[in-house]
Every structure is written in C-alpha cells, then in structure tokens.
mmCIF file of C-alpha atoms in Angstrom:
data_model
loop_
_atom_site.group_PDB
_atom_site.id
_atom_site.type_symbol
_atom_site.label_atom_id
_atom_site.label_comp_id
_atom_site.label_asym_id
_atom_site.label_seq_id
_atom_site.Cartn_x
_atom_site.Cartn_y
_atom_site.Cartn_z
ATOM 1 C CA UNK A 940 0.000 0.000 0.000
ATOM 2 C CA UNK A 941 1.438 3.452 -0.971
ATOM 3 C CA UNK A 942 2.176 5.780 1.723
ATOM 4 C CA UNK A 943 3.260 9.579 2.099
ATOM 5 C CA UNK A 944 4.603 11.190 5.396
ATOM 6 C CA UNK A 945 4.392 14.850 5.776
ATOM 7 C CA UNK A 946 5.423 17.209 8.340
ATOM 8 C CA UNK A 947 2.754 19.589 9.702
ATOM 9 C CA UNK A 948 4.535 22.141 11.256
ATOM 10 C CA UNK A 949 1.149 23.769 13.297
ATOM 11 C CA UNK A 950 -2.415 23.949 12.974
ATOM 12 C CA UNK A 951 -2.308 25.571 10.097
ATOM 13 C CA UNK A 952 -0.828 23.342 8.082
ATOM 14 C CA UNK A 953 -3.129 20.130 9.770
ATOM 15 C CA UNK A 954 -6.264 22.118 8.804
ATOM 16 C CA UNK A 955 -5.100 22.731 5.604
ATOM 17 C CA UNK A 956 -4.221 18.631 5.578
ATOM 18 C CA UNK A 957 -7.625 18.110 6.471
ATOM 19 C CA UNK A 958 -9.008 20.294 4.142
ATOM 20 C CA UNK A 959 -7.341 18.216 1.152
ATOM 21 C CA UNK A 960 -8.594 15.294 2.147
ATOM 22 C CA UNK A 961 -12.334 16.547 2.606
ATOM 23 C CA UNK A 962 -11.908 17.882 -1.067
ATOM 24 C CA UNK A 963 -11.268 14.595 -2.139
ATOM 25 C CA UNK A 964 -13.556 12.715 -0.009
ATOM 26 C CA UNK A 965 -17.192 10.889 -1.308
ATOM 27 C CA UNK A 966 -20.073 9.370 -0.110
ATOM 28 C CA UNK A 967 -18.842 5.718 1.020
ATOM 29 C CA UNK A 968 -15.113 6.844 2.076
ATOM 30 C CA UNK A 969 -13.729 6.488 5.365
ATOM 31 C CA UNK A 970 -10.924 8.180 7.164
ATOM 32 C CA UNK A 971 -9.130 6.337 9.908
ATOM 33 C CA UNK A 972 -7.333 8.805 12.533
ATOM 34 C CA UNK A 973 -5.049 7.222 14.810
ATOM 35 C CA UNK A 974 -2.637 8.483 17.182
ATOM 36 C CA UNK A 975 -1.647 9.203 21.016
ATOM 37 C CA UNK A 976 -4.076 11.387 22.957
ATOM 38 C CA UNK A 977 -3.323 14.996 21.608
ATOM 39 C CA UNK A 978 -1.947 14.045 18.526
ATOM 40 C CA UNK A 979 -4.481 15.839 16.765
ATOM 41 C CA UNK A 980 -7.122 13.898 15.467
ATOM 42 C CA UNK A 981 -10.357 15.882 16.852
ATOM 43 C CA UNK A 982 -7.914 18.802 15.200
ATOM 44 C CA UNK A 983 -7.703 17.334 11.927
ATOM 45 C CA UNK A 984 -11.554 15.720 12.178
ATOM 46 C CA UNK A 985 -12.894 19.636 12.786
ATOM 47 C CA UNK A 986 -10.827 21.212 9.732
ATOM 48 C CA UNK A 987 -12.187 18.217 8.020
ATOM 49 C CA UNK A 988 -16.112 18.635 8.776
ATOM 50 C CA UNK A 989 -15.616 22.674 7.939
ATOM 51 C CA UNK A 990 -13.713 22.298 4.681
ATOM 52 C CA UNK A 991 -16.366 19.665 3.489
ATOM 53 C CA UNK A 992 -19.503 22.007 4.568
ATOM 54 C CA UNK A 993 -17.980 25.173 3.316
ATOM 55 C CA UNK A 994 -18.630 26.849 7.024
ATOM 56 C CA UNK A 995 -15.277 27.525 8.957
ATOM 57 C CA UNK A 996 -17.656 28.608 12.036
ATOM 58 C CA UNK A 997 -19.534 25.081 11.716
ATOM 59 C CA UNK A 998 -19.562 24.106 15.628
ATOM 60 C CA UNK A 999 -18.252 20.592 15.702
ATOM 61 C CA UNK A 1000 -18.021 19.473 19.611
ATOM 62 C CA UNK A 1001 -16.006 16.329 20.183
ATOM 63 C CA UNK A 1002 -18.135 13.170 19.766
ATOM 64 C CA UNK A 1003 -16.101 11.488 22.840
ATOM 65 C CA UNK A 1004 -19.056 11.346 24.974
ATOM 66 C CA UNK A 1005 -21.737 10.776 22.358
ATOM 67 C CA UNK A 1006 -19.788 8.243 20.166
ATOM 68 C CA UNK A 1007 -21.065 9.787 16.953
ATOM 69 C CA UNK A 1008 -21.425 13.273 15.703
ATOM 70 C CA UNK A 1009 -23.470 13.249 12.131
ATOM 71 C CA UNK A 1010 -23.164 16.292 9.763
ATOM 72 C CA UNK A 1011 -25.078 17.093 6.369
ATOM 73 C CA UNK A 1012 -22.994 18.134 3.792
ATOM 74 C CA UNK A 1013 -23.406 19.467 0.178
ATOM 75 C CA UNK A 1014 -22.243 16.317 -1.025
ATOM 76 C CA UNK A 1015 -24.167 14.061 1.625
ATOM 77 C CA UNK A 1016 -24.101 13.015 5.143
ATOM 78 C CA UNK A 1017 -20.548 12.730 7.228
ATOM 79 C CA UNK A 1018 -20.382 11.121 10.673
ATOM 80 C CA UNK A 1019 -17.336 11.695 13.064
ATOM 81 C CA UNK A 1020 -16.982 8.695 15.208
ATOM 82 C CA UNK A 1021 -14.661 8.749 18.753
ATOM 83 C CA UNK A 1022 -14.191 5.164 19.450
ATOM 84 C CA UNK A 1023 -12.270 5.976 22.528
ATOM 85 C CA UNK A 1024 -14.832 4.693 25.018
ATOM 86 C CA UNK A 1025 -15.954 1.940 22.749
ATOM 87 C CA UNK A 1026 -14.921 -2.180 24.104
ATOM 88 C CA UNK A 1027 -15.057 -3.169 20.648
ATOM 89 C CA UNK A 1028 -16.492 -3.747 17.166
ATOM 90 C CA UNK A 1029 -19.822 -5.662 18.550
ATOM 91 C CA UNK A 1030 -20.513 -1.836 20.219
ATOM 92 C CA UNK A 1031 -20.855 -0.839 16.435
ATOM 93 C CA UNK A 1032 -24.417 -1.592 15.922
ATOM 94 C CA UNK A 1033 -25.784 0.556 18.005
ATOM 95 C CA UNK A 1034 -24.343 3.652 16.809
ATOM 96 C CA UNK A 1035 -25.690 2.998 13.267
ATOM 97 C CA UNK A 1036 -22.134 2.145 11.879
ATOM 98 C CA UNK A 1037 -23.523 0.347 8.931
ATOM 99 C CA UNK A 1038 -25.794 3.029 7.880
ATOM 100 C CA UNK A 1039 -23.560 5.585 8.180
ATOM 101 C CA UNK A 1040 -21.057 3.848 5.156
ATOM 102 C CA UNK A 1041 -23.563 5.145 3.022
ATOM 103 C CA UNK A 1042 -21.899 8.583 3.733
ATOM 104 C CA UNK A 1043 -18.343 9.959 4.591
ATOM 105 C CA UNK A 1044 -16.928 8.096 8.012
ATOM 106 C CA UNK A 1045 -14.369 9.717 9.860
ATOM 107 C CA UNK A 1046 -13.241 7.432 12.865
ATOM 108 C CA UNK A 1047 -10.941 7.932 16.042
ATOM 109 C CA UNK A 1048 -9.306 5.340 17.550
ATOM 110 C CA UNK A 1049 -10.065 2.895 14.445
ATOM 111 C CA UNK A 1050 -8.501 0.049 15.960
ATOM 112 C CA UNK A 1051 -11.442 -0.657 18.043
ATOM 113 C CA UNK A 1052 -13.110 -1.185 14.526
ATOM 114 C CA UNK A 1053 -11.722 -4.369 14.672
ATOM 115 C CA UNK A 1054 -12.675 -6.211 11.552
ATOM 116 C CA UNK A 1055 -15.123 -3.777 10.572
ATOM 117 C CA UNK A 1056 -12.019 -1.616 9.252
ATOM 118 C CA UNK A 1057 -12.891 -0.485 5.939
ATOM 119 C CA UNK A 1058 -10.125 -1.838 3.368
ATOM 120 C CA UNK A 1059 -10.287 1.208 1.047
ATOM 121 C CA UNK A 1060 -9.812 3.834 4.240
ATOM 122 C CA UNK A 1061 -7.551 6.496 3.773
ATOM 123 C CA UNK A 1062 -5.566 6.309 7.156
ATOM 124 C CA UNK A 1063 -4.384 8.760 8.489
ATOM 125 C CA UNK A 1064 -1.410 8.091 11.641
ATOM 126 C CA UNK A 1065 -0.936 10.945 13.104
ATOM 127 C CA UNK A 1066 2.092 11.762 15.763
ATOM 128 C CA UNK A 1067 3.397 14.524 18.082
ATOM 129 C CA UNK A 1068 6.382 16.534 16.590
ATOM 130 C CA UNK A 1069 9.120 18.640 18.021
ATOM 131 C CA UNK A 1070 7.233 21.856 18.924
ATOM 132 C CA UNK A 1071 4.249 22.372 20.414
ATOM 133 C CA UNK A 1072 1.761 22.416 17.840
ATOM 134 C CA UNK A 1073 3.657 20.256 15.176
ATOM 135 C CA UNK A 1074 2.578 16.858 13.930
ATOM 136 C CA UNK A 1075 3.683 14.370 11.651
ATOM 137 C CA UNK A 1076 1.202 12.615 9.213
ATOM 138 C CA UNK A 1077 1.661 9.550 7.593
ATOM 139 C CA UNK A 1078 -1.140 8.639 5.075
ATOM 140 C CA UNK A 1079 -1.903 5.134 3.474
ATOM 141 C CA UNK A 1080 -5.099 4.227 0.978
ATOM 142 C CA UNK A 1081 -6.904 5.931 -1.284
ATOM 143 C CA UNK A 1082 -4.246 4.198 -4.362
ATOM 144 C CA UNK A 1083 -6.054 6.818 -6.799
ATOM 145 C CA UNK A 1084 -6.080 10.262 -4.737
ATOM 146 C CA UNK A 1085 -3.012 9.980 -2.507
ATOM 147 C CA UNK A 1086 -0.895 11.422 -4.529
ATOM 148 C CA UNK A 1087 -3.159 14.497 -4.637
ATOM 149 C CA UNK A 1088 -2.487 14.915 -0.882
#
C-alpha cells in the first residue's frame, strides 16, 4: 500500500491537511485517525467537517461522549466517530455504523473497529512533533487520490 509522510509544522498546516482530504472525499469513504491522545485527530476531524460544509464557524463538539457526531454536507451526510470509550467492534451496531457507510466516516481510535475496518480507508497516523503544535502525518489508501495529498 502506498504511503506519504508529511510534516505539519502547526495547525495551520493540519487544517489545511484536512481540508485536502475533505476535497477529495465521497459518499462511502472512510478516514481512519489514529494516534496518542493529543496528537491531533479531533484537530484534523474539525478542519475536516468545515472544509467539506464550506462553514469555517460550523460548531463541531467532540463526539467522545456521544460516540457519533453526524453532519449534512453538500455532497451528503458525514459522521465523526470517537471510538475511545468503545470495548469493541460488537458496540458498532448501536451507533448505526452500517448506515452511516452510506456517507463519509471519519473514525478515532479505528482500531477498536476491529474487523469492521474499511479496506479502502484512507488512514491517516498521526504523531506529536518537536514543537508544540507540530505533527507528523503519515497517510496510506486511497491508491487513486493519494498522490493528490
């Protein structure tokens, strides 16, 4: 699987990332964030959600507590998943994971997908960098659109 690694040196440069990625993004996709806590995936899941509605005020609260945070779109529906609290894949059901495919999936924490990781994700590994807000991004999937990243 083909894989980039980029250096985000702040915020800036994650939303803009983000922003890419929600560009190229369509009903049926899924983006995998992984990382440490405060490696910015809720970050990079916010710049996402704005980019893709065309609102940079859209209020997008962490979906820690609620699991699942669903969003309309211009080009469909978009649900932000926090798997954090989750035991496992068998939790799944309940949140609707199956009918949210049908849309745009971003998902923290996808290893407690378990076997219900999506094949064709992009994922996205995010990790803490030298100064404060930097990051480090290394991307795998999407064979046709990561080079466009």
């Amino acid at each position: 699987m083909e894989s980039r690694t980029l250096h985000l040196p702040d915020l800036a440069a994650t939303e803009a990332l983000a922003a890419r990625v929600a560009a190229l993004a369509r009903p049926g996709d899924a983006v995998l964030l992984s990382g440490p806590l405060g490696a910015g995936k809720s970050a990079f899941a916010r710049a996402f959600l704005r980019a893709a509605s065309g609102d940079a005020a859209l209020e997008v609260p962490s979906p820690t507590f609620t699991l699942v945070q669903s969003y309309d779109l211009p080009r469909g529906q978009a649900h932000h998943f926090d798997l954090w609290r989750l035991s496992g894949p068998s939790d799944l059901a309940e949140l609707g994971w199956d009918e949210a495919r049908a849309g745009i999936v971003l998902v923290e924490w996808p290893e407690r997908l378990g076997p219900l990781a999506p094949p064709e994700a992009l994922h996205v590994a995010l990790s803490p960098a030298a100064a404060e807000t930097a990051r480090d991004a290394v991307l795998s999937g999407w064979p046709d659109r990561i080079a466009r990243l």
